[in-house]
Amino acid sequence: MSQNSQAFDQWIRSSFVEINTELEELYFVQEDRANTQDVGEDLKSNLRQQGEAHIKTLLAEGNTDEGFDRGFDLLGNVGLFMAACERHGITQAHRDNRSPLHEASALAMQLGASLGVTPRFATSHMSTHSRAINGRYKSFTSLEDESIFIEYNTLAVMAYKRAADALLRILPLGVSHPVTHDLLEAALDALNDVFDYNERLFAKLDTDRFFYSVRPYFKPHRVGLHVYRGANAGDFAGINVIDLLLGVCNADHAYYSQLLVDKFLYMTPEDQAILRDTMRRRSLMDEFLDHVGVHENEEWYRSNLGKFLQVIRRHGETAEQHHDQLVHKFIEKPAENLEEEHHENLTASGPPLPVLLRSLEKLRDLRLAADRDDIPTRHADVRRLRDSLG
Ligand code: HEM
């Protein structure tokens, strides 16, 4: 790492966190906790000045081409700085028509374009790719609820990736292979882990602290001319690999493929390649359906299909948990008490909350293979498979 990027990294891990935390404490004791105007103006100006000084030096240094990992890490640091500026109202995506952070935008765009990712911080910068130094990974603040949120997100993302990895290994073997049973068991174990982590997150996270002091860093912001949507825990390939391989979602369906297209550049290039490859594959559900009425009494069919149906059910249950518990408790409920003036950018992707909720509900029901005739769920096919087991 060049000396300049190292100095910036040290600042992101120290003063940056201290300033953000001090500002959060000031906002949180106000009657209107969502207000950021005319509070801590000196702190905000220090944040901007210190961050921009580091960034100007880095921009002058130019691209030192230290490989993907270093470039991606630096993009994360610039992105964290820009997201914090948006959070404190130093920049305002809906007010400005270009980002006032000229140097930060230039550096972020140069890095994003050369790495093949969006020019802002993404979830992987905070989770799967956030290097810890002496036990501390990167964060915006030192608030306990930010740590709870980040650590449980990371644990759940890692567990989804384990499930996806096990399912991908079935492709060359086929659904009748004896080892497929073990791989399905591994996927089920991993989804059980997601379920447990979500339950713990639900119980431990403080709603107001999350809503007022953590969530606002994950909003959309402008880089150069354009607004880039916020980061959410779903920006990794694994969750969609599971959807597609189980067969509960279909990349030929416009609603789902739109979601995939929109998230590609928010994922690491490695994840982009995995997802692109998975989109070309046939689902395991379709493979099993080929055998209905043909091999129903075979030992492999009964045991592998039985396990497969358990995996589908658990995947649906984690989606249900995300929507009915996490989104409901930590976004939908607290948003009811939010003053109208603060509704701008309530969600990470930007659409009004009711629109976003309807879209997340569709995803939940596809994953549950629910009985709906307005969206193409696999309800009838799952029932057919279940009935074939008698
Ligand atoms: C997306 C809320 C934790 C996985 C979203 C969105 C919201 C949300 C509001 C939509 C983003 C937007 O467009 O604005 C929450 C809350 C959480 C939480 C309040 C906890 C406090 C998690 C965890 C995971 C996760 C632990 C596990 C990896 C996803 C996925 C998406 C998503 C995969 C993309 C949509 C999809 O494919 O379902 N989340 N989330 N979330 N979140 Fe979470």
XYZ file of C-alpha atoms and ligand atoms in Angstrom:
433
model
C 0.000 0.000 0.000
C 1.431 3.443 -0.889
C 2.223 5.732 2.059
C -0.604 8.051 1.063
C -3.209 5.290 0.954
C -1.919 3.990 4.252
C -2.276 7.425 5.874
C -5.835 7.687 4.505
C -6.649 4.184 5.797
C -5.365 5.119 9.253
C -7.519 8.248 9.217
C -10.607 6.227 8.177
C -9.966 3.854 11.079
C -9.434 6.615 13.684
C -10.440 10.311 13.417
C -13.145 9.542 10.844
C -14.814 7.106 13.281
C -14.421 9.527 16.206
C -15.977 12.470 14.334
C -18.900 10.411 13.048
C -19.540 8.994 16.516
C -19.495 12.447 18.123
C -21.951 13.707 15.519
C -24.242 10.716 16.078
C -24.313 11.418 19.802
C -25.299 15.042 19.114
C -28.101 14.069 16.719
C -29.423 11.321 18.979
C -30.158 13.555 21.990
C -32.325 15.956 19.946
C -36.084 15.828 20.104
C -36.064 15.259 16.342
C -33.335 12.605 16.127
C -33.411 12.625 12.336
C -32.306 16.261 12.128
C -28.716 16.941 11.025
C -29.053 20.659 10.263
C -27.181 23.241 12.363
C -25.710 20.580 14.649
C -21.965 19.947 15.075
C -21.008 22.231 12.174
C -17.327 22.390 13.283
C -17.111 18.612 13.380
C -18.626 18.344 9.901
C -16.214 20.875 8.503
C -13.247 19.015 10.091
C -14.499 15.765 8.582
C -14.710 17.278 5.125
C -11.375 19.108 5.314
C -9.394 16.186 6.694
C -10.909 13.671 4.261
C -10.461 15.922 1.240
C -6.820 16.649 2.162
C -6.015 12.909 2.055
C -7.963 12.444 -1.176
C -6.245 15.373 -2.963
C -2.846 13.823 -2.204
C -4.008 10.449 -3.497
C -5.410 11.949 -6.677
C -2.134 13.787 -7.321
C -0.229 10.519 -6.807
C -2.263 8.902 -9.612
C -3.093 5.229 -10.106
C -0.188 3.324 -8.545
C -1.698 0.043 -9.796
C -1.111 -2.070 -6.722
C -3.545 -4.757 -7.823
C -7.260 -5.365 -7.386
C -7.342 -5.813 -3.601
C -5.574 -2.539 -2.847
C -7.598 -0.577 -5.402
C -10.848 -2.050 -4.111
C -9.883 -1.260 -0.529
C -9.051 2.342 -1.430
C -12.376 2.691 -3.257
C -14.052 1.507 -0.045
C -12.283 4.219 1.961
C -13.233 6.994 -0.481
C -16.765 5.562 -0.514
C -17.035 5.552 3.280
C -15.961 9.199 3.336
C -18.515 10.182 0.658
C -21.313 8.232 2.382
C -20.532 9.972 5.688
C -20.665 13.387 3.951
C -24.138 12.508 2.644
C -25.228 11.254 6.044
C -24.285 14.569 7.688
C -25.876 16.703 4.959
C -22.487 18.018 3.697
C -23.637 16.704 0.317
C -27.299 16.112 -0.567
C -28.016 13.901 -3.535
C -31.496 15.372 -4.078
C -30.282 19.005 -3.799
C -26.969 19.017 -5.695
C -26.852 18.306 -9.414
C -23.261 17.144 -9.168
C -21.285 16.051 -6.155
C -19.501 18.988 -4.499
C -16.767 16.507 -3.520
C -14.909 16.893 -6.832
C -11.658 15.138 -5.956
C -13.362 12.299 -4.088
C -15.699 11.789 -7.074
C -12.786 11.793 -9.514
C -10.850 9.228 -7.467
C -13.918 7.019 -6.894
C -14.816 7.048 -10.609
C -11.261 6.303 -11.678
C -11.095 3.352 -9.271
C -14.627 2.054 -9.963
C -14.190 2.136 -13.742
C -10.802 0.442 -13.647
C -11.963 -2.278 -11.229
C -15.293 -2.956 -12.976
C -17.504 -2.009 -10.022
C -19.767 0.860 -9.032
C -17.819 3.992 -7.911
C -19.055 3.941 -4.319
C -18.629 1.789 -1.256
C -20.560 -1.462 -1.500
C -21.583 -3.980 1.152
C -18.496 -6.102 0.594
C -16.320 -3.173 1.742
C -18.079 -3.327 5.107
C -18.410 -7.108 5.355
C -16.628 -9.799 3.351
C -13.702 -7.546 2.351
C -13.239 -5.440 5.487
C -9.799 -6.267 6.827
C -9.454 -6.146 10.589
C -6.342 -4.633 12.132
C -5.742 -5.738 15.693
C -9.326 -7.000 15.925
C -10.989 -3.857 14.483
C -12.561 -3.855 11.052
C -13.699 -0.684 9.288
C -16.842 1.079 10.415
C -18.451 4.513 10.345
C -18.805 4.862 14.100
C -17.786 3.040 17.249
C -21.429 2.534 18.271
C -22.201 -0.952 19.533
C -25.252 -1.250 17.288
C -23.196 -0.623 14.181
C -20.920 -3.531 15.185
C -23.931 -5.784 15.823
C -25.396 -4.894 12.429
C -22.149 -5.366 10.494
C -21.081 -8.576 12.222
C -24.421 -10.342 11.821
C -24.726 -9.159 8.215
C -21.276 -10.568 7.519
C -22.050 -13.869 9.238
C -25.296 -14.248 7.254
C -23.620 -13.331 3.952
C -20.849 -15.885 4.588
C -23.443 -18.560 5.404
C -25.452 -17.827 2.224
C -22.187 -18.104 0.278
C -21.544 -21.531 1.842
C -25.014 -22.677 0.782
C -24.504 -21.356 -2.768
C -21.121 -23.025 -3.014
C -22.557 -26.422 -2.024
C -25.383 -26.117 -4.583
C -22.956 -25.116 -7.369
C -20.972 -28.301 -6.746
C -24.067 -30.373 -7.544
C -24.166 -29.106 -11.158
C -21.475 -31.420 -12.587
C -22.687 -34.399 -10.507
C -26.400 -34.242 -11.256
C -29.374 -34.745 -8.935
C -29.135 -38.550 -8.796
C -25.519 -38.709 -7.576
C -25.140 -40.182 -4.046
C -22.806 -37.294 -3.055
C -25.528 -34.787 -4.003
C -27.309 -35.748 -0.789
C -24.320 -34.552 1.250
C -24.087 -31.309 -0.699
C -27.790 -30.642 -0.104
C -27.225 -31.342 3.584
C -24.359 -28.798 3.586
C -26.617 -26.212 1.920
C -29.321 -26.891 4.498
C -26.861 -26.505 7.396
C -25.671 -23.194 5.989
C -29.244 -21.896 5.600
C -29.960 -22.990 9.176
C -27.001 -20.793 10.167
C -28.500 -17.830 8.265
C -31.734 -18.410 10.135
C -29.972 -18.436 13.538
C -27.898 -15.331 12.772
C -31.025 -13.449 11.655
C -32.780 -14.399 14.880
C -29.884 -13.145 16.948
C -29.670 -9.903 14.967
C -33.413 -9.409 15.454
C -33.078 -9.834 19.223
C -29.871 -7.839 19.787
C -30.114 -4.771 17.552
C -31.608 -1.622 19.084
C -34.276 -0.272 16.719
C -33.762 3.450 17.314
C -29.977 3.291 17.235
C -30.075 1.326 13.999
C -32.707 3.531 12.417
C -31.282 6.919 13.401
C -27.530 6.313 13.714
C -26.530 3.381 11.453
C -28.969 3.103 8.522
C -28.396 6.700 7.279
C -24.817 5.841 6.185
C -26.258 3.323 3.697
C -28.278 5.847 1.668
C -27.823 6.718 -2.019
C -25.329 9.469 -2.800
C -23.939 11.265 -5.803
C -20.543 10.526 -7.341
C -19.749 13.058 -10.045
C -23.038 13.625 -11.888
C -24.909 10.474 -10.968
C -26.687 9.181 -7.893
C -25.704 5.636 -6.921
C -28.097 3.651 -4.785
C -27.108 2.675 -1.265
C -25.492 -0.524 -0.126
C -27.555 -3.408 1.213
C -26.578 -6.770 2.665
C -27.873 -8.492 -0.475
C -25.122 -7.271 -2.798
C -23.359 -10.592 -3.225
C -24.001 -13.360 -5.758
C -24.762 -16.210 -3.319
C -28.367 -15.327 -2.566
C -29.235 -15.247 -6.295
C -27.206 -18.369 -7.012
C -29.421 -20.130 -4.450
C -32.628 -18.643 -5.975
C -31.643 -19.730 -9.484
C -30.265 -23.175 -8.698
C -33.190 -24.102 -6.476
C -35.364 -22.799 -9.306
C -37.617 -20.556 -7.182
C -36.622 -17.472 -9.219
C -36.039 -17.304 -12.925
C -33.604 -15.001 -14.748
C -35.987 -14.935 -17.761
C -38.607 -13.161 -15.696
C -38.367 -9.366 -16.156
C -38.892 -8.484 -12.494
C -36.124 -10.779 -11.305
C -33.694 -10.110 -14.155
C -34.100 -6.357 -13.574
C -32.974 -6.938 -10.003
C -29.943 -8.881 -11.219
C -28.995 -6.298 -13.842
C -29.225 -3.522 -11.240
C -26.971 -5.265 -8.753
C -24.154 -6.530 -10.992
C -21.801 -3.597 -10.499
C -22.434 -3.553 -6.747
C -20.779 -6.966 -6.478
C -17.095 -7.829 -6.642
C -15.946 -8.976 -10.132
C -15.522 -12.485 -8.710
C -19.181 -12.561 -7.648
C -20.246 -11.020 -10.972
C -18.587 -13.934 -12.793
C -20.250 -16.546 -10.543
C -23.683 -15.034 -11.054
C -23.213 -14.640 -14.814
C -22.295 -18.310 -15.066
C -25.218 -19.425 -12.885
C -27.676 -17.504 -15.075
C -26.851 -19.917 -17.926
C -27.589 -23.054 -15.895
C -30.666 -25.214 -15.582
C -32.199 -25.309 -12.095
C -32.079 -28.368 -9.856
C -35.866 -28.155 -9.549
C -36.228 -28.655 -13.310
C -33.793 -31.576 -13.115
C -35.897 -33.247 -10.411
C -39.121 -32.581 -12.343
C -37.735 -34.623 -15.279
C -37.815 -37.700 -13.022
C -41.395 -37.376 -11.707
C -43.373 -40.450 -12.755
C -40.185 -42.126 -14.011
C -37.899 -42.741 -11.026
C -40.241 -42.051 -8.132
C -39.469 -45.331 -6.397
C -35.705 -45.149 -6.701
C -33.791 -44.781 -3.445
C -31.707 -41.839 -4.734
C -34.851 -39.982 -5.848
C -36.601 -40.247 -2.507
C -33.602 -39.328 -0.437
C -32.167 -36.520 -2.613
C -35.532 -34.962 -3.421
C -36.564 -35.107 0.250
C -33.444 -33.137 1.194
C -33.871 -30.744 -1.748
C -37.394 -29.856 -0.591
C -36.058 -29.140 2.908
C -33.481 -26.762 1.398
C -36.186 -24.918 -0.551
C -38.310 -24.575 2.560
C -35.430 -23.186 4.653
C -34.467 -20.701 1.948
C -38.070 -19.457 1.912
C -38.068 -19.195 5.690
C -34.939 -17.017 5.777
C -36.572 -14.693 3.196
C -39.720 -14.565 5.304
C -37.623 -13.734 8.349
C -35.824 -10.924 6.471
C -39.074 -9.331 5.362
C -41.494 -10.016 8.209
C -39.021 -9.534 11.034
C -35.910 -7.506 10.071
C -37.411 -5.105 7.528
C -40.621 -4.754 9.539
C -39.014 -4.096 12.933
C -36.047 -1.999 11.856
C -37.391 -0.006 8.881
C -41.155 -0.125 8.467
C -42.180 0.442 12.113
C -39.760 3.265 12.979
C -40.515 4.967 9.631
C -44.118 5.417 10.843
C -42.906 7.982 13.401
C -40.579 9.827 11.053
C -41.467 13.422 10.124
C -42.486 13.757 6.461
C -39.506 16.064 5.721
C -37.092 13.200 6.502
C -38.710 10.632 4.200
C -36.252 11.480 1.438
C -33.868 8.564 0.931
C -35.437 6.374 3.567
C -34.427 3.275 1.625
C -31.072 2.200 0.269
C -32.299 2.041 -3.319
C -34.311 5.246 -3.338
C -37.969 4.307 -4.180
C -40.677 5.294 -1.668
C -40.925 2.787 1.176
C -44.313 1.259 0.189
C -42.970 0.542 -3.337
C -39.832 -1.057 -1.938
C -41.836 -3.142 0.532
C -44.071 -4.502 -2.228
C -41.012 -5.475 -4.214
C -39.369 -7.225 -1.217
C -42.674 -9.005 -0.573
C -42.609 -10.406 -4.123
C -39.115 -11.733 -3.550
C -40.187 -13.315 -0.273
C -43.128 -15.059 -1.975
C -41.035 -16.302 -4.899
C -38.572 -17.806 -2.423
C -41.420 -19.331 -0.410
C -42.929 -20.741 -3.628
C -46.151 -19.198 -2.279
C -49.556 -19.719 -3.816
C -49.837 -16.490 -5.863
C -51.084 -16.199 -9.419
C -49.893 -12.620 -10.083
C -46.202 -13.590 -10.050
C -44.574 -16.761 -11.438
C -43.941 -18.685 -8.206
C -43.108 -22.412 -8.368
C -45.940 -23.325 -6.003
C -47.487 -25.944 -8.326
C -44.118 -27.534 -9.187
C -43.049 -27.782 -5.554
C -46.370 -29.394 -4.711
C -45.949 -31.843 -7.611
C -42.508 -32.823 -6.329
C -43.797 -33.175 -2.779
C -46.754 -35.319 -3.936
C -44.388 -37.572 -5.883
C -42.849 -38.630 -2.564
C -46.269 -39.820 -1.413
C -32.223 -5.867 0.878
C -33.379 -4.288 5.290
C -30.321 -7.495 7.204
C -30.067 -9.676 2.916
C -32.748 -5.125 1.911
C -33.564 -3.964 1.756
C -33.911 -3.530 2.989
C -33.285 -4.410 3.935
C -34.791 -2.340 3.342
C -33.933 -3.335 0.446
C -32.824 -2.400 0.081
C -33.286 -1.215 -0.638
O -33.450 -1.345 -1.847
O -33.483 -0.178 -0.018
C -32.632 -5.022 6.194
C -32.596 -4.777 7.612
C -31.734 -5.667 8.153
C -31.230 -6.483 7.054
C -33.398 -3.703 8.323
C -31.307 -5.863 9.570
C -31.374 -4.924 10.494
C -30.005 -8.392 6.210
C -29.212 -9.571 6.395
C -29.145 -10.194 5.194
C -29.897 -9.398 4.249
C -28.583 -10.038 7.705
C -28.413 -11.471 4.910
C -27.467 -11.545 4.022
C -30.651 -8.837 1.998
C -30.764 -9.141 0.587
C -31.340 -8.007 -0.001
C -31.604 -7.082 1.066
C -30.326 -10.430 -0.088
C -31.597 -7.761 -1.502
C -32.964 -8.116 -1.879
C -33.098 -9.629 -1.901
O -32.480 -10.283 -2.746
O -33.820 -10.116 -1.006
N -32.590 -5.381 3.250
N -31.808 -6.068 5.896
N -30.392 -8.304 4.903
N -31.165 -7.608 2.249
Fe -31.516 -6.863 4.064
